[in-house]
Every structure is written in structure tokens, then in C-alpha cells.
GROMACS .gro file of C-alpha atoms in nm:
model
  235
    1MET     CA    1  10.582  10.043   8.254
    2LYS     CA    2  10.774   9.871   8.033
    3ILE     CA    3  10.939   9.567   8.247
    4LEU     CA    4  11.227   9.249   8.115
    5VAL     CA    5  11.199   8.899   8.244
    6LEU     CA    6  11.507   8.757   8.214
    7ASN     CA    7  11.549   8.414   8.227
    8PRO     CA    8  11.958   8.358   8.272
    9ASN     CA    9  11.909   8.026   8.108
   10THR     CA   10  11.822   7.920   7.738
   11SER     CA   11  11.539   7.637   7.844
   12THR     CA   12  11.252   7.730   7.644
   13THR     CA   13  11.030   7.526   7.878
   14VAL     CA   14  11.152   7.711   8.148
   15THR     CA   15  11.102   8.091   7.975
   16GLU     CA   16  10.767   7.951   7.879
   17ARG     CA   17  10.646   7.861   8.268
   18VAL     CA   18  10.748   8.195   8.396
   19ALA     CA   19  10.585   8.342   8.069
   20GLY     CA   20  10.239   8.211   8.157
   21LEU     CA   21  10.259   8.335   8.545
   22ILE     CA   22  10.412   8.641   8.467
   23ARG     CA   23  10.055   8.713   8.200
   24LYS     CA   24   9.781   8.624   8.459
   25ILE     CA   25   9.964   8.883   8.726
   26ALA     CA   26  10.104   9.181   8.529
   27ARG     CA   27   9.937   9.505   8.560
   28PRO     CA   28   9.676   9.574   8.215
   29ASP     CA   29   9.905   9.911   8.186
   30THR     CA   30  10.277   9.666   8.228
   31GLU     CA   31  10.435   9.603   7.905
   32ALA     CA   32  10.620   9.258   8.036
   33VAL     CA   33  10.839   9.100   7.836
   34VAL     CA   34  10.974   8.798   7.874
   35ALA     CA   35  11.281   8.627   7.724
   36GLN     CA   36  11.575   8.431   7.770
   37ILE     CA   37  11.981   8.462   7.750
   38GLU     CA   38  12.054   8.393   7.348
   39HIS     CA   39  12.325   8.153   7.464
   40GLY     CA   40  12.446   7.956   7.742
   41PRO     CA   41  12.378   7.681   7.964
   42GLU     CA   42  12.013   7.564   7.955
   43SER     CA   43  11.910   7.515   8.363
   44LEU     CA   44  12.162   7.694   8.589
   45GLN     CA   45  12.264   7.390   8.873
   46SER     CA   46  12.604   7.494   8.940
   47PHE     CA   47  12.834   7.795   9.009
   48TYR     CA   48  13.046   7.686   8.660
   49ASP     CA   49  12.699   7.713   8.498
   50GLU     CA   50  12.601   8.035   8.650
   51ALA     CA   51  12.944   8.155   8.498
   52LEU     CA   52  12.902   8.032   8.163
   53ALA     CA   53  12.539   8.237   8.151
   54THR     CA   54  12.672   8.585   8.324
   55PRO     CA   55  12.797   8.768   8.003
   56TYR     CA   56  12.522   8.664   7.800
   57THR     CA   57  12.287   8.802   8.065
   58ILE     CA   58  12.500   9.124   8.129
   59GLN     CA   59  12.462   9.195   7.726
   60ALA     CA   60  12.088   9.126   7.761
   61VAL     CA   61  12.082   9.318   8.060
   62ARG     CA   62  12.264   9.603   7.830
   63LYS     CA   63  12.001   9.562   7.547
   64ALA     CA   64  11.748   9.641   7.784
   65ASN     CA   65  11.893   9.976   7.860
   66GLU     CA   66  11.896  10.087   7.535
   67GLU     CA   67  11.573   9.958   7.498
   68GLY     CA   68  11.401  10.182   7.704
   69PHE     CA   69  11.270   9.920   7.948
   70ASP     CA   70  11.248  10.040   8.349
   71ALA     CA   71  11.330   9.720   8.521
   72VAL     CA   72  11.495   9.363   8.472
   73VAL     CA   73  11.411   9.088   8.675
   74LEU     CA   74  11.640   8.820   8.723
   75ALA     CA   75  11.429   8.507   8.673
   76ALA     CA   76  11.607   8.279   8.826
   77PHE     CA   77  11.635   8.182   9.193
   78CYS     CA   78  12.040   8.175   9.269
   79ASP     CA   79  12.045   8.589   9.120
   80PRO     CA   80  12.367   8.502   8.872
   81GLY     CA   81  12.546   8.791   8.842
   82LEU     CA   82  12.359   9.041   9.023
   83GLU     CA   83  12.588   9.235   9.167
   84ALA     CA   84  12.793   9.291   8.845
   85LEU     CA   85  12.445   9.344   8.666
   86LYS     CA   86  12.350   9.677   8.933
   87GLU     CA   87  12.692   9.792   8.851
   88ILE     CA   88  12.656   9.818   8.447
   89SER     CA   89  12.252   9.878   8.475
   90ASP     CA   90  12.169  10.224   8.452
   91ILE     CA   91  11.790  10.038   8.486
   92PRO     CA   92  11.731   9.851   8.830
   93VAL     CA   93  11.746   9.519   8.845
   94TYR     CA   94  11.611   9.226   9.082
   95GLY     CA   95  11.700   8.896   9.141
   96LEU     CA   96  11.426   8.685   9.294
   97GLU     CA   97  11.636   8.559   9.570
   98GLU     CA   98  11.709   8.849   9.675
   99ALA     CA   99  11.304   8.972   9.620
  100ALA     CA  100  11.249   8.647   9.784
  101PHE     CA  101  11.431   8.676  10.141
  102SER     CA  102  11.328   9.041  10.187
  103VAL     CA  103  10.956   8.965  10.128
  104ALA     CA  104  10.960   8.651  10.354
  105LEU     CA  105  11.143   8.855  10.648
  106LEU     CA  106  10.791   9.033  10.691
  107LEU     CA  107  10.583   8.714  10.674
  108GLY     CA  108  10.683   8.536  11.003
  109ASN     CA  109  10.939   8.436  11.234
  110LYS     CA  110  11.134   8.203  11.026
  111PHE     CA  111  11.189   8.104  10.651
  112SER     CA  112  11.246   7.719  10.485
  113ILE     CA  113  11.349   7.710  10.105
  114LEU     CA  114  11.236   7.437   9.876
  115THR     CA  115  11.546   7.370   9.579
  116GLU     CA  116  11.545   7.167   9.319
  117LYS     CA  117  11.889   6.894   9.404
  118LYS     CA  118  12.034   6.787   9.762
  119HIS     CA  119  12.349   6.940   9.666
  120LYS     CA  120  12.201   7.323   9.599
  121GLU     CA  121  12.121   7.276   9.970
  122ASN     CA  122  12.436   7.358  10.089
  123VAL     CA  123  12.454   7.669   9.816
  124LYS     CA  124  12.113   7.807  10.002
  125GLN     CA  125  12.277   7.807  10.305
  126GLN     CA  126  12.612   8.000  10.192
  127GLN     CA  127  12.297   8.249  10.044
  128VAL     CA  128  12.107   8.316  10.395
  129ARG     CA  129  12.455   8.334  10.585
  130LYS     CA  130  12.569   8.585  10.255
  131HIS     CA  131  12.273   8.799  10.329
  132GLY     CA  132  12.298   8.735  10.739
  133LEU     CA  133  11.976   8.603  10.749
  134ASP     CA  134  12.074   8.257  11.027
  135LEU     CA  135  11.879   8.366  11.255
  136ARG     CA  136  11.570   8.414  11.075
  137PHE     CA  137  11.629   8.055  10.863
  138ALA     CA  138  11.454   7.772  10.946
  139SER     CA  139  11.614   7.511  10.700
  140VAL     CA  140  11.639   7.389  10.320
  141ARG     CA  141  11.510   7.064  10.165
  142ALA     CA  142  11.566   6.919   9.816
  143LEU     CA  143  11.302   6.752   9.531
  144ASN     CA  144  11.552   6.563   9.409
  145MET     CA  145  11.439   6.697   9.095
  146GLY     CA  146  11.606   6.912   8.792
  147VAL     CA  147  11.484   7.222   8.653
  148VAL     CA  148  11.353   7.132   8.342
  149GLU     CA  149  11.168   6.809   8.541
  150ILE     CA  150  11.014   7.055   8.831
  151ALA     CA  151  10.907   7.288   8.475
  152THR     CA  152  10.723   6.999   8.278
  153ASP     CA  153  10.570   6.775   8.570
  154PRO     CA  154  10.335   6.981   8.786
  155GLU     CA  155  10.151   6.705   9.034
  156LYS     CA  156  10.513   6.545   9.091
  157VAL     CA  157  10.593   6.892   9.214
  158LYS     CA  158  10.291   6.952   9.383
  159ARG     CA  159  10.282   6.609   9.530
  160THR     CA  160  10.671   6.609   9.654
  161GLY     CA  161  10.710   6.944   9.729
  162ILE     CA  162  10.436   6.955   9.999
  163GLU     CA  163  10.567   6.676  10.162
  164VAL     CA  164  10.865   6.818  10.188
  165ALA     CA  165  10.784   7.185  10.332
  166ARG     CA  166  10.574   6.981  10.549
  167ARG     CA  167  10.841   6.876  10.700
  168MET     CA  168  10.993   7.181  10.715
  169VAL     CA  169  10.706   7.375  10.900
  170GLN     CA  170  10.615   7.080  11.163
  171GLU     CA  171  11.001   6.921  11.224
  172ASP     CA  172  11.183   7.222  11.132
  173GLY     CA  173  10.957   7.557  11.249
  174ALA     CA  174  10.918   7.703  10.924
  175GLU     CA  175  10.692   7.982  10.919
  176VAL     CA  176  10.718   8.084  10.585
  177ILE     CA  177  10.810   7.901  10.287
  178ILE     CA  178  11.000   7.940   9.956
  179MET     CA  179  10.980   7.810   9.615
  180GLY     CA  180  11.361   7.823   9.546
  181CYS     CA  181  11.365   7.759   9.136
  182ALA     CA  182  11.181   7.975   8.907
  183SER     CA  183  11.098   7.673   8.732
  184MET     CA  184  10.838   7.627   9.004
  185ALA     CA  185  10.622   7.936   8.890
  186GLY     CA  186  10.234   7.892   8.924
  187TYR     CA  187  10.279   7.603   9.218
  188SER     CA  188  10.284   7.813   9.528
  189GLU     CA  189   9.881   7.801   9.579
  190ASP     CA  190   9.831   7.493   9.598
  191LEU     CA  191  10.099   7.394   9.848
  192GLU     CA  192   9.984   7.714  10.032
  193ARG     CA  193   9.654   7.557  10.059
  194GLU     CA  194   9.764   7.268  10.180
  195LEU     CA  195  10.042   7.339  10.429
  196GLY     CA  196   9.823   7.665  10.571
  197VAL     CA  197  10.167   7.878  10.593
  198PRO     CA  198  10.263   8.148  10.333
  199VAL     CA  199  10.470   8.012  10.010
  200ILE     CA  200  10.658   8.275   9.814
  201ASP     CA  201  10.623   8.221   9.466
  202PRO     CA  202  10.979   8.435   9.397
  203VAL     CA  203  10.897   8.553   9.034
  204ALA     CA  204  10.493   8.619   9.139
  205VAL     CA  205  10.672   8.788   9.457
  206THR     CA  206  10.990   9.033   9.269
  207PHE     CA  207  10.793   9.076   8.980
  208LYS     CA  208  10.457   9.247   9.171
  209MET     CA  209  10.702   9.459   9.384
  210VAL     CA  210  10.922   9.601   9.051
  211GLU     CA  211  10.585   9.706   8.929
  212GLY     CA  212  10.527   9.908   9.242
  213LEU     CA  213  10.852   9.990   9.298
  214THR     CA  214  10.892  10.166   8.895
  215GLU     CA  215  10.552  10.324   8.993
  216LEU     CA  216  10.744  10.490   9.282
  217GLY     CA  217  11.029  10.556   9.101
  218LEU     CA  218  11.295  10.400   9.340
  219ARG     CA  219  11.632  10.308   9.172
  220HIS     CA  220  11.930  10.099   9.333
  221SER     CA  221  12.178  10.369   9.456
  222LYS     CA  222  12.479  10.454   9.208
  223VAL     CA  223  12.699  10.617   9.481
  224GLY     CA  224  12.820  10.298   9.659
  225LEU     CA  225  12.808   9.987   9.630
  226TYR     CA  226  12.677   9.934   9.333
  227ALA     CA  227  12.890  10.250   9.184
  228ARG     CA  228  12.956  10.196   8.779
  229PRO     CA  229  13.278  10.041   8.708
  230ALA     CA  230  13.547  10.188   8.564
  231PRO     CA  231  13.604  10.141   8.203
  232GLN     CA  232  13.895   9.908   8.219
  233LYS     CA  233  14.098   9.841   7.899
  234MET     CA  234  14.052   9.485   7.770
  235ASN     CA  235  14.335   9.289   7.595
   0.00000   0.00000   0.00000
């Protein structure tokens, strides 16, 4: 199978961190291509950033359809433009947030999200409500680190992440922790060892899920929510 792991920003640092993890976990018979969009913001830290990145992400997914990929993993936890991508793509497109939420529900009663900056706590709360998971949600807490900083300072991420996540377990009642940023790829094992609860690396979990679903031949339904949009005349 041939899977595109697409970083919908232009940070080569984040792309390289994601690629390093994918190389470790991909099956020998899986052709995994890790790439980033050609133009757009360096990181996605606001709704505005996501809006800027989405047209270039759509272009990349259309290209993946033409080049014979079997599936696309959108490697940003905010799932930018995911619904539109599922509409225009004939191959499945999977988002990290959506996949991580689904797996968290299998592993414990309530989950918490470790995010980057303080303002992203409100964003994650909104996303949980969007998916109707309020009753299974314990909390979200921030590392207070930027996306690129998270990718380049693993010791600080692990040290701060363990401290923050321990509070989510002990004070908020979390049974599962989700690493809420693609730039946190590869850090989950150290946190899980210290915390004693499942810690979901969304890049790893989504990629392995996609391998399995692709092998089974499953893909998004196109008769309702993700039906292909009608052609529009562009002025």
C-alpha cells in the first residue's frame, strides 16, 4: 500500500520529526511518503493559519489522488480542512484529532489533551464539543510551547509534559492522555512510562490505523456527509 503523510504547514523541522517516527513504525510492505505543503504558514497556531494552509492542502491531496496513493494522513492535530478534503478526494483522508479521539474512547473512560499554547485550550474544548464527546472529556492543558519549539526541544517537552499530564490524571480524572500536536511525535513512550496511563501519539496511532483500514479496503462513504461537491463556476 502507498500512504501519503502530509504535513499541512511548511515547517521542515516538524516534517522531519514526523518522518522519523513513520520510518520506525511503517510496515515493510508499506510505501510511506512524508511531505509538506509547498506554500503556506510555517505552523498552524490559529484558525487564520488553518485557512491559509487549506488551499495548498487541497492541492496536495488532489495530487495524491492522481499519483496512485491509497490514503492520506493529514499530519496536524487541528485537522485543517478535513471535511473539504474528504469531499474532494476519492481516496480516504484521515485526520490526527479525529483518529486520536476515536482510539481514546477504546482505552479509558475519560481522556485529556496536552496542547501547545494556552489559547489552544479553548480550541480543543470546541473540537471536543464538535465531536459530541463532552461526557468522555476530562481536560485540556497547555505546555506553553510553540509548535517548532516542541519539535526541537524534546527534553523540555518531556519534562513539562510529564508535569502537566500528571495533573490531568491526578486532578482532572483523565485515564488516557492525547498528545495534541503533530510536533509531539515520538514523545509518548517516555510520558507513558512515567504516568502509568495510555498516552496516544496521534501520528503513530493514525498511521497504524490507516494501514489496517487500507488493508481491509475500507474508505469514507460518499453518499452523504462526504459526497463529492458539485462543480462550481469560479469567477
